[in-house]
Short mmCIF file of C-alpha atoms in Angstrom, two decimals:
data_model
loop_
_atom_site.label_atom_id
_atom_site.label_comp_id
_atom_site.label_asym_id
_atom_site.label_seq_id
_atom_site.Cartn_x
_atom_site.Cartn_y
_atom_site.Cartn_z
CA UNK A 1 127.17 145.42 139.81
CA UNK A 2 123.58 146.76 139.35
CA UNK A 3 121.64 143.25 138.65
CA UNK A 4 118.76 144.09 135.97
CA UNK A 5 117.19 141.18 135.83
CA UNK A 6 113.58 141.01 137.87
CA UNK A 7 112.64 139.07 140.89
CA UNK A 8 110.52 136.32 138.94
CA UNK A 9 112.80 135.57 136.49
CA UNK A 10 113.55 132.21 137.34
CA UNK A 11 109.85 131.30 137.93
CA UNK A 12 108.09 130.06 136.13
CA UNK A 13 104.68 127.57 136.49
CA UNK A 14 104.82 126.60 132.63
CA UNK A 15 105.43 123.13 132.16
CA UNK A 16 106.88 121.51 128.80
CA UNK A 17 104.24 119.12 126.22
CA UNK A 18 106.67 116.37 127.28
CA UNK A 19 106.69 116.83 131.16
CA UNK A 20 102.90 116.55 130.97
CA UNK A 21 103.64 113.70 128.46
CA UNK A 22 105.36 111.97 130.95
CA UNK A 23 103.15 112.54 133.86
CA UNK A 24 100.01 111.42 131.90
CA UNK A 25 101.89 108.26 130.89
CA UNK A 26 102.71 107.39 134.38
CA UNK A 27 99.17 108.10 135.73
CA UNK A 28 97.87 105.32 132.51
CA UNK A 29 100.30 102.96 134.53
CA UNK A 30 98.90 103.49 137.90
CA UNK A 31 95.11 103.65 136.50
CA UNK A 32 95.53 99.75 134.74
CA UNK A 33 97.56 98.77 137.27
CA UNK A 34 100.43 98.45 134.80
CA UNK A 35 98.56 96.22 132.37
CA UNK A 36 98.89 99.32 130.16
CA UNK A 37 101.46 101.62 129.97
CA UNK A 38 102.60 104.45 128.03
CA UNK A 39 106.09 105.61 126.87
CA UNK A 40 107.23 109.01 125.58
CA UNK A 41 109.46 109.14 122.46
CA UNK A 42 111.26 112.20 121.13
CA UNK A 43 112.86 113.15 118.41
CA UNK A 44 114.36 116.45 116.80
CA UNK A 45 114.57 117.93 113.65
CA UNK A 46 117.80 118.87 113.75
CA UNK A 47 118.55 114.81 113.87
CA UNK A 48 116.91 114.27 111.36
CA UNK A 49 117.83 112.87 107.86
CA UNK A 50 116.12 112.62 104.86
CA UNK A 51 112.30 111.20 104.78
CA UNK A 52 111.74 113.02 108.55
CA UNK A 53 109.38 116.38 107.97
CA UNK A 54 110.81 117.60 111.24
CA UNK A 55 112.24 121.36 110.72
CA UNK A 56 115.70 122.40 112.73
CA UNK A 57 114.79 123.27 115.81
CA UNK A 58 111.65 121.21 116.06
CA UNK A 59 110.74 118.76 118.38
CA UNK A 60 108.13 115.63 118.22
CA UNK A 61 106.56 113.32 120.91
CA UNK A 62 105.04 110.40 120.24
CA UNK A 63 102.81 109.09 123.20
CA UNK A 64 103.27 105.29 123.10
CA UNK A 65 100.68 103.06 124.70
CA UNK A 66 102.83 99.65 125.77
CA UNK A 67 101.24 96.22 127.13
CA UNK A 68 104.42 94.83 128.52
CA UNK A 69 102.65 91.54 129.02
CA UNK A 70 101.68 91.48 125.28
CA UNK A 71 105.48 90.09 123.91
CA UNK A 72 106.44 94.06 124.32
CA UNK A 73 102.83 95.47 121.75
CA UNK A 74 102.87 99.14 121.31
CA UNK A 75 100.87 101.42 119.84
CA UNK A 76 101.34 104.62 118.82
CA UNK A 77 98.52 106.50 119.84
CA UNK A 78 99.50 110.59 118.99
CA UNK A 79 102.03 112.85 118.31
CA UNK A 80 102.23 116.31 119.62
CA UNK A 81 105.01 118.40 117.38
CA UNK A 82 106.50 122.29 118.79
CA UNK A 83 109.44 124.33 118.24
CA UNK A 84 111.48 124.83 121.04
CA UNK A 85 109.50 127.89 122.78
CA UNK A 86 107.17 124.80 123.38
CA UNK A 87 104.01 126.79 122.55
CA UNK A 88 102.31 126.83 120.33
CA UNK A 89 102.69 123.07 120.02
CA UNK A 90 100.19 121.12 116.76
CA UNK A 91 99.02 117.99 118.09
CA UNK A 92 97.74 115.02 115.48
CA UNK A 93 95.30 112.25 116.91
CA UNK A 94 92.95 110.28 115.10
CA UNK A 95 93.89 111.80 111.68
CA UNK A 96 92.98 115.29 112.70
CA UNK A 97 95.41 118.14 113.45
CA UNK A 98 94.60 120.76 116.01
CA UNK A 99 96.67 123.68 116.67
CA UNK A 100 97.34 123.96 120.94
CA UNK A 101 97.87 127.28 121.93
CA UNK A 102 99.11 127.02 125.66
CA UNK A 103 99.40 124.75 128.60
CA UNK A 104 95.89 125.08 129.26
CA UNK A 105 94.78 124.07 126.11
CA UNK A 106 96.97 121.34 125.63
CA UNK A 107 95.54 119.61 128.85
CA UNK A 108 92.09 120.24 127.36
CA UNK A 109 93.37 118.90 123.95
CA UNK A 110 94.76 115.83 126.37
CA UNK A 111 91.45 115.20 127.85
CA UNK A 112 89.89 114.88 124.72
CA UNK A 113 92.23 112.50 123.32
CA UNK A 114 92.21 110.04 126.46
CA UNK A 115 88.10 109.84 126.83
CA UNK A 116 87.61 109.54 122.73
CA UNK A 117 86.60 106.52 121.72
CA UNK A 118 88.94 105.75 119.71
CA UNK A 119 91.31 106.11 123.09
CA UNK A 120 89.26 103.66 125.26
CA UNK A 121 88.58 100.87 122.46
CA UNK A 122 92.46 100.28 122.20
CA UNK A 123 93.04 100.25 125.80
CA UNK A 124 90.29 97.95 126.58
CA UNK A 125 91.52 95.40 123.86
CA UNK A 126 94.66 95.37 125.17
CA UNK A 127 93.46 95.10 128.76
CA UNK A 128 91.19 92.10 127.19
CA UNK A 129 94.33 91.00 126.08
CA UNK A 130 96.35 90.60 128.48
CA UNK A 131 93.51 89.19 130.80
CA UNK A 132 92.45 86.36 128.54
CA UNK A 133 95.54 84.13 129.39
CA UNK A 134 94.81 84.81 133.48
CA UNK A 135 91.18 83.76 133.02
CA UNK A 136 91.20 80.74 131.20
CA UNK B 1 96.54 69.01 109.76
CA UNK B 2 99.11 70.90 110.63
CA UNK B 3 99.84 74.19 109.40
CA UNK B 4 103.49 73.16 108.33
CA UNK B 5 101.84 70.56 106.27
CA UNK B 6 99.37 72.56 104.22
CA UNK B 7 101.35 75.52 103.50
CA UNK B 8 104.54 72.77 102.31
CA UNK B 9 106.40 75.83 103.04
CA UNK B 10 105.27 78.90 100.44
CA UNK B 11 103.33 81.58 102.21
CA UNK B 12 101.04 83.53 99.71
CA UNK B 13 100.35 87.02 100.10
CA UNK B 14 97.40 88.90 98.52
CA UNK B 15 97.07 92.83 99.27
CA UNK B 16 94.25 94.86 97.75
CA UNK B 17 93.32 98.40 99.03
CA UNK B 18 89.19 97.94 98.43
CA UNK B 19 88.55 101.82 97.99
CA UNK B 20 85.34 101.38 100.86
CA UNK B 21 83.62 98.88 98.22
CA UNK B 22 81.89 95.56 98.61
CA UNK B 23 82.39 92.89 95.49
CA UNK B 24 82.11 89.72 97.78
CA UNK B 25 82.74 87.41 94.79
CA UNK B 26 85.18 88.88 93.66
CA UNK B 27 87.23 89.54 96.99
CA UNK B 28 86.22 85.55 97.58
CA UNK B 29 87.55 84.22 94.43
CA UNK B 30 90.64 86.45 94.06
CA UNK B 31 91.66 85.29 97.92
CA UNK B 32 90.91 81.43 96.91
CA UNK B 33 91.89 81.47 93.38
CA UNK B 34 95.39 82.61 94.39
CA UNK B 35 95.38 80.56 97.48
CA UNK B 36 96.39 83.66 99.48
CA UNK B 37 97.32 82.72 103.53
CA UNK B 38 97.57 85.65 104.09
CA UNK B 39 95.10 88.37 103.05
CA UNK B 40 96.09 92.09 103.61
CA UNK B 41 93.11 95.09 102.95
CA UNK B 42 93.41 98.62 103.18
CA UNK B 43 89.82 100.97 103.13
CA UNK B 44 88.70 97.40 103.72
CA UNK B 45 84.32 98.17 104.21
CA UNK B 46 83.82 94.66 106.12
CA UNK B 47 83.73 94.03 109.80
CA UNK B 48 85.59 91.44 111.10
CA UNK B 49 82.56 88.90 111.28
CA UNK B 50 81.39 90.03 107.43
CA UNK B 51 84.87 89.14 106.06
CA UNK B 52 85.64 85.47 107.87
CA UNK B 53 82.10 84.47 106.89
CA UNK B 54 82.88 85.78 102.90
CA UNK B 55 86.40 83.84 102.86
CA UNK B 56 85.76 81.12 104.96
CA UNK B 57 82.15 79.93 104.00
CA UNK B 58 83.07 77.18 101.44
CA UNK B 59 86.23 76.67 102.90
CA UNK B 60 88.19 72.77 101.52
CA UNK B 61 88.13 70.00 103.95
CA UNK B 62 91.56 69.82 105.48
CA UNK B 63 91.98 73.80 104.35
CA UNK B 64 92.67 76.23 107.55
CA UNK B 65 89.99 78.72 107.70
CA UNK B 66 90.69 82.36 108.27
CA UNK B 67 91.25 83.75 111.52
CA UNK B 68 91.58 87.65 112.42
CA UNK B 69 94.81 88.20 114.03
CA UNK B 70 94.20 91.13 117.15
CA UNK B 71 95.16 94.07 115.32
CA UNK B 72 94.27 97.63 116.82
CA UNK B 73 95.44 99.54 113.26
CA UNK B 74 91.92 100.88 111.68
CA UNK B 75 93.35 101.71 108.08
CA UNK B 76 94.32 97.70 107.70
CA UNK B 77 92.04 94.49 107.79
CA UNK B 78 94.32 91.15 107.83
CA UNK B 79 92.73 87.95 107.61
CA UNK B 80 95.94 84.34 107.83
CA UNK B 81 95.11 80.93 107.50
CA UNK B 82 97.47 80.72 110.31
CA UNK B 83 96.76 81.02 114.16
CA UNK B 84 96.45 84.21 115.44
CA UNK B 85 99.07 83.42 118.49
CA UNK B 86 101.57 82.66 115.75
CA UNK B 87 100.90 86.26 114.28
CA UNK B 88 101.70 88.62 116.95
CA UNK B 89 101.58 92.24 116.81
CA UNK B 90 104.60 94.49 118.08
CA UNK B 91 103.89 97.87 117.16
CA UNK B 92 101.30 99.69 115.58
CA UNK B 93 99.44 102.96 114.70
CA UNK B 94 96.22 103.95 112.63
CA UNK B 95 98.66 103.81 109.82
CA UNK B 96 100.55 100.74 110.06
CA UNK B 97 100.78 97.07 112.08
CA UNK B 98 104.24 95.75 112.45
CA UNK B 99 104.02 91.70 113.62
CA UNK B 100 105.79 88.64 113.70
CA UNK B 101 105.05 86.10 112.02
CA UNK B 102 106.47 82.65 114.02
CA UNK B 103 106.06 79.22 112.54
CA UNK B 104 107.38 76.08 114.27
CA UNK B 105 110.85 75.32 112.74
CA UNK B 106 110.74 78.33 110.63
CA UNK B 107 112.60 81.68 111.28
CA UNK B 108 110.58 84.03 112.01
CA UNK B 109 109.23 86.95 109.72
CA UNK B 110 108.97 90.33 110.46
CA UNK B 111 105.65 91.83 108.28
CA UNK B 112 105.17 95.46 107.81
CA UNK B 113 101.20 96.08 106.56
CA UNK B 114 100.48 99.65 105.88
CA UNK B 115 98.36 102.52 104.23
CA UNK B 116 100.23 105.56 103.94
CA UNK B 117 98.62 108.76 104.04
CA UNK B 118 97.09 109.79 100.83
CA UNK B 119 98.44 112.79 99.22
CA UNK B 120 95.24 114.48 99.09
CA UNK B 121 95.08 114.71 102.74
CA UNK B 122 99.19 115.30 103.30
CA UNK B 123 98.14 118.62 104.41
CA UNK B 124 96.67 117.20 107.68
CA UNK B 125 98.01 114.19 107.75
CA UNK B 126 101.41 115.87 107.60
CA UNK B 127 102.16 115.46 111.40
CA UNK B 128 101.24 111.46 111.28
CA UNK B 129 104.46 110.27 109.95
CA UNK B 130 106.48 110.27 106.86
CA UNK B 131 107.91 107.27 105.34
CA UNK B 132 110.94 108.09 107.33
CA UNK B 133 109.19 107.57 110.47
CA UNK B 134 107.80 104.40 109.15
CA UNK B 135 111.42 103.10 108.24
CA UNK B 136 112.74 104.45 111.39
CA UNK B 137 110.48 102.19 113.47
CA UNK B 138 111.37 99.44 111.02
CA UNK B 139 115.10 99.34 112.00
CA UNK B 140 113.97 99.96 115.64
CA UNK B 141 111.85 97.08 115.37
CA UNK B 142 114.60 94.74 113.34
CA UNK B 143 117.03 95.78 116.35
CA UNK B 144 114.52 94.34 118.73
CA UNK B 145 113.89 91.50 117.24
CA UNK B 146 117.27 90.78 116.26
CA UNK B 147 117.02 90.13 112.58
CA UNK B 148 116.18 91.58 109.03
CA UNK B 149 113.87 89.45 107.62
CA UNK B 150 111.28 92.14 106.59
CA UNK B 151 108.47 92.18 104.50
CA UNK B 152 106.91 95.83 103.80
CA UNK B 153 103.39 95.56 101.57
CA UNK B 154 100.46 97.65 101.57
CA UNK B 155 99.41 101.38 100.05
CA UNK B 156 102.51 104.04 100.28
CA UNK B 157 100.55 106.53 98.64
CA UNK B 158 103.82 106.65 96.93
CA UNK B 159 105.77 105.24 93.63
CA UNK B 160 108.85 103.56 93.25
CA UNK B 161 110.90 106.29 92.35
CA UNK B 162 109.63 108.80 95.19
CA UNK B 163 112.50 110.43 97.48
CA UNK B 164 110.03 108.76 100.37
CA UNK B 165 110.62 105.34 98.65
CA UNK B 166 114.63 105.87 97.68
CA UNK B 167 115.89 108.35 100.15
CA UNK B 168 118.18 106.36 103.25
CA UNK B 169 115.95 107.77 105.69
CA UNK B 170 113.30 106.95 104.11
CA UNK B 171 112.41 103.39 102.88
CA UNK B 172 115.90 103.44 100.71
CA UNK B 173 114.46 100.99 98.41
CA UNK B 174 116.31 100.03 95.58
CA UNK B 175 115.58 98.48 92.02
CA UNK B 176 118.60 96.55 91.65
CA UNK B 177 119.58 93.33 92.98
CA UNK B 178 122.86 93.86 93.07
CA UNK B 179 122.57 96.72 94.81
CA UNK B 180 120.07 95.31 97.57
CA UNK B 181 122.67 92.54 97.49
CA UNK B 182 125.26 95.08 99.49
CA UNK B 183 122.38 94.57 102.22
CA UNK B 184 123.20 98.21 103.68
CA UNK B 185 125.12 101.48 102.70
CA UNK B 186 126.72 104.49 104.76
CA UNK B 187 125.92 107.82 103.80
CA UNK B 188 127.32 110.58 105.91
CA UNK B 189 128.58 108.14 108.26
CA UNK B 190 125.35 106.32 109.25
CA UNK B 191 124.40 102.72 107.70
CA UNK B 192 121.39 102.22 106.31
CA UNK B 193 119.94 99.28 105.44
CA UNK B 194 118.10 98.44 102.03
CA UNK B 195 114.75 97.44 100.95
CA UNK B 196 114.64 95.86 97.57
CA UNK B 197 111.56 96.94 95.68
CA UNK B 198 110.51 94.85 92.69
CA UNK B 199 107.51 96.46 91.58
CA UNK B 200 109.60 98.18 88.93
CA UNK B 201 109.47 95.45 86.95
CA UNK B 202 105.80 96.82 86.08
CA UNK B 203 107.47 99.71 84.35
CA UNK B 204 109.11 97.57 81.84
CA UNK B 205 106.46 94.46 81.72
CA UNK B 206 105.68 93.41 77.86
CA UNK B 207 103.11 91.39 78.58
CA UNK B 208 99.97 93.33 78.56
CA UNK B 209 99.69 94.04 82.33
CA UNK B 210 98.62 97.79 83.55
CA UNK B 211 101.76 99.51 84.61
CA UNK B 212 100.79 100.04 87.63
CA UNK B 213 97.71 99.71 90.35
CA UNK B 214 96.04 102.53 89.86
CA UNK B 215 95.58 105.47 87.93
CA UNK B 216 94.88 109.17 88.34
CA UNK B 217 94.80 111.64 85.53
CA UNK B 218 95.41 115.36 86.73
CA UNK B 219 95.15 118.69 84.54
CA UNK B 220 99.01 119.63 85.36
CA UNK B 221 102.12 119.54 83.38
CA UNK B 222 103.33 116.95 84.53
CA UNK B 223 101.37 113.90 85.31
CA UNK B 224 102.05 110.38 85.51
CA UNK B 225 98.33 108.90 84.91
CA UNK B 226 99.32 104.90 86.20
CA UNK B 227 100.92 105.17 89.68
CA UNK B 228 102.10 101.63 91.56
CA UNK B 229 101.36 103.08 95.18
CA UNK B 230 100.79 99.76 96.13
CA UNK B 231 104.15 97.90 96.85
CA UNK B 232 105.65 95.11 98.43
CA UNK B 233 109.35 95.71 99.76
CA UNK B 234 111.88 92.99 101.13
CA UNK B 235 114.60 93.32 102.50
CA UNK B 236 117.85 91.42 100.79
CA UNK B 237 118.26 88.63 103.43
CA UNK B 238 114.85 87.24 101.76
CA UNK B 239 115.68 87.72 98.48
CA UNK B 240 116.32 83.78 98.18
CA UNK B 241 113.18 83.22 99.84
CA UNK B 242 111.18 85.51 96.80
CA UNK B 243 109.72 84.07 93.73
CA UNK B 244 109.82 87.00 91.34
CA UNK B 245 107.61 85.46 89.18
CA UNK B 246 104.70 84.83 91.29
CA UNK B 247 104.61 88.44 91.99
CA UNK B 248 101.94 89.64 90.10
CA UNK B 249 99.20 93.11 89.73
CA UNK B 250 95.98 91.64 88.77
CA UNK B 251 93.57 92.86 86.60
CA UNK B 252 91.57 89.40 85.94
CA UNK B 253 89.83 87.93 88.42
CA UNK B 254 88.23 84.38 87.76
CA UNK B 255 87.73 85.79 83.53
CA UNK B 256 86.25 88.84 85.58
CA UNK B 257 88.23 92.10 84.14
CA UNK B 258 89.13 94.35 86.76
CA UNK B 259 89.76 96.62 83.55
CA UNK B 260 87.18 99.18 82.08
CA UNK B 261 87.13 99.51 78.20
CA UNK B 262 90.02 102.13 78.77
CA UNK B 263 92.10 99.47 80.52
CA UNK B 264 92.21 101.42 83.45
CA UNK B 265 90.81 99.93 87.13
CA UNK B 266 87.04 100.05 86.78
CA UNK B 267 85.75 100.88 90.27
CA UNK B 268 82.33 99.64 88.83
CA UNK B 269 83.22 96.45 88.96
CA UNK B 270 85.69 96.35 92.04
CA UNK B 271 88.06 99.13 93.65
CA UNK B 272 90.25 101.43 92.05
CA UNK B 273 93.26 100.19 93.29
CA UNK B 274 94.30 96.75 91.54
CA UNK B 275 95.32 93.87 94.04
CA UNK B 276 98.88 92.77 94.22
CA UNK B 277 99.96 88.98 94.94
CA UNK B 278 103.25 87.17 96.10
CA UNK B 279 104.51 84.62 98.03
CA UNK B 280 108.06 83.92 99.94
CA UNK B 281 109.23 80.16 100.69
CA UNK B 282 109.06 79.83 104.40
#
């Protein structure tokens, strides 16, 4: 049997939205010394019922911040929606939509997200949080 | 004095979306004058500091003042008479703040607090959520906490009889008692649970009252002029708990008219929205 297929085929370097999801939660984790954590939820629009805007075949992550110490608190801090060729993906923080090309730009987009502002004044509360019952 | 003594078990619940606009007085008096404990704002233009000094600067002897529960959610403001430890947060977004609310020898209450995307902005705000998210995380939350007593009030950006408020994914929130009675339904094999929604009684209110909380006139063929996007839902286990008649949309505050000569919210003399009041026995 003549195999067609070429060498690379099974290689590839490209890396899913929620793989990099995942990693960026875990490095949150080891950054606040797991006073803040993060969890990844997924859902699919082809499990989805009425009310979800999810299309068949689409897939959303929502990047939870947690503060475990906090009676379980979460937050949800954004959502990054793709179909399942997982580029281009649409991400939504901070009431604006941006459209994410590729891997590349979706760390960019990532960057952004976790230096805003926006990112770092919910983090510290819930750091503040957490440490008030320590200190006193 | 203890909290269980002042509030002789009725918690009062004032929500007013304050469309970015300061009317101190009126805020002040509407919040005292209806003895709200709790006090709910969406597009809320105070800080934090602004808002306890407005309500609590001629605060009763004996009265608990107004804290600010820790709250992360930038499109609410909540201000309780009660401690912010007994007020916890569990999960929120820029759209929403889901938290207990945990009196001694009192079950505890679950209380959603929320402003809804506004359909102007649905384009982009499409990917935030959709009422079935919201409801989703409700029943997540309930199966956490382990019960269903669920309170649901703010700005939906939607009315009554919107798929997002009916639908079982979505909020499933029905008009009828005896329907909300059945607690929960199954549709295509999966239960849902029901909200009861009893800001319909607006649409068929004789006495006088604007039916609804605010109103929008558009050049289409079909227009509704008064929508009721602001809502309180519960869910049927509190149903014994709600005092239908102390829910109320008002449009006076203090003999101040919230009304403009067309009867319609008068943004010059407070928001556009009009605020909505109730109260549960606790």
């Amino acid at each position: 049997m003549k195999d067609l297929w070429p060498d690379d085929i099974a290689t590839t370097r490209m890396r899913v939205p929620v793989s990099i999801l995942r990693e960026q939660a875990s490095a949150l984790k080891n950054k606040t010394k797991g006073l803040v954590t993060a969890e990844v939820l997924s859902r699919s629009g082809s499990s989805s019922v009425y009310g979800s805007d999810l299309d068949d075949g689409e897939l959303e992550h929502h990047f939870v911040i947690c503060a475990p110490t906090l009676d379980g608190y979460r937050y949800d801090l954004f959502s990054v929606r793709h179909d399942d060729l997982s580029y281009p993906a649409t991400g939504h923080f901070n009431a604006v939509t941006e459209e994410i090309p590729d891997e590349a730009h979706f760390e960019s987009w990532l960057r952004g997200v976790f230096r805003h502002e926006r990112t770092k004044r919910i983090i510290h509360s819930l750091i503040a949080q957490v440490s008030e019952p320590i200190a006193s | 004095m203890s909290s269980k003594a002042y509030f002789g078990g009725m918690v009062r619940f004032l929500f007013w979306n304050l469309n970015r606009k300061k009317f101190p007085e009126i805020l002040r008096r509407a919040v005292h004058d209806h003895s709200a404990d709790i006090v709910i704002l969406a597009e809320s233009p105070w800080s934090d500091a602004q808002l306890l000094w407005l309500l609590n600067a001629d605060a009763a002897p004996a009265t608990p003042v107004f804290q600010l529960p820790f709250t992360n959610c930038k499109r609410i403001q909540i201000v309780s008479r009660f401690s912010p430890n007994s007020f916890p947060p569990r999960l929120e977004s820029d759209y929403f703040t889901m938290r207990s609310l945990v009196l001694p020898e009192r079950e505890e209450l679950l209380l959603v607090c929320l402003h809804l995307p506004s359909k102007l902005y649905a384009s982009d705000d499409r990917l935030a959520l959709s009422a079935g998210d919201v409801s989703r995380r409700i029943r997540e939350l309930e199966a956490t906490v382990r019960h269903e007593r669920t309170v649901v009030v703010g700005d939906f950006n939607l009315n009554p009889f919107e798929a997002g408020m009916i639908a079982v994914g979505a909020f499933h929130a029905t008009r009828a008692l005896d329907v909300a009675r059945r607690h929960r339904r199954v549709v295509n094999g999966t239960t849902y649970p029901f909200f009861y929604n009893p800001m319909w009684q607006l649409y068929t209110a004789s006495n006088g009252a604007p039916p609804g909380t605010y109103y929008y006139e558009q050049s289409e063929q079909v227009a509704h002029f008064w929508h009721v996007f602001d809502q309180v839902l519960i869910r049927p286990s509190l149903l014994p708990r709600f005092d239908h008649r102390a829910l109320q949309v008002l449009h006076e505050v203090v003999g101040v008219s919230l009304l403009d000569g067309k009867g319609r919210p008068d943004p010059a003399i407070a928001s556009d929205h009009l605020p909505l009041t109730f109260q549960l026995e606790f």
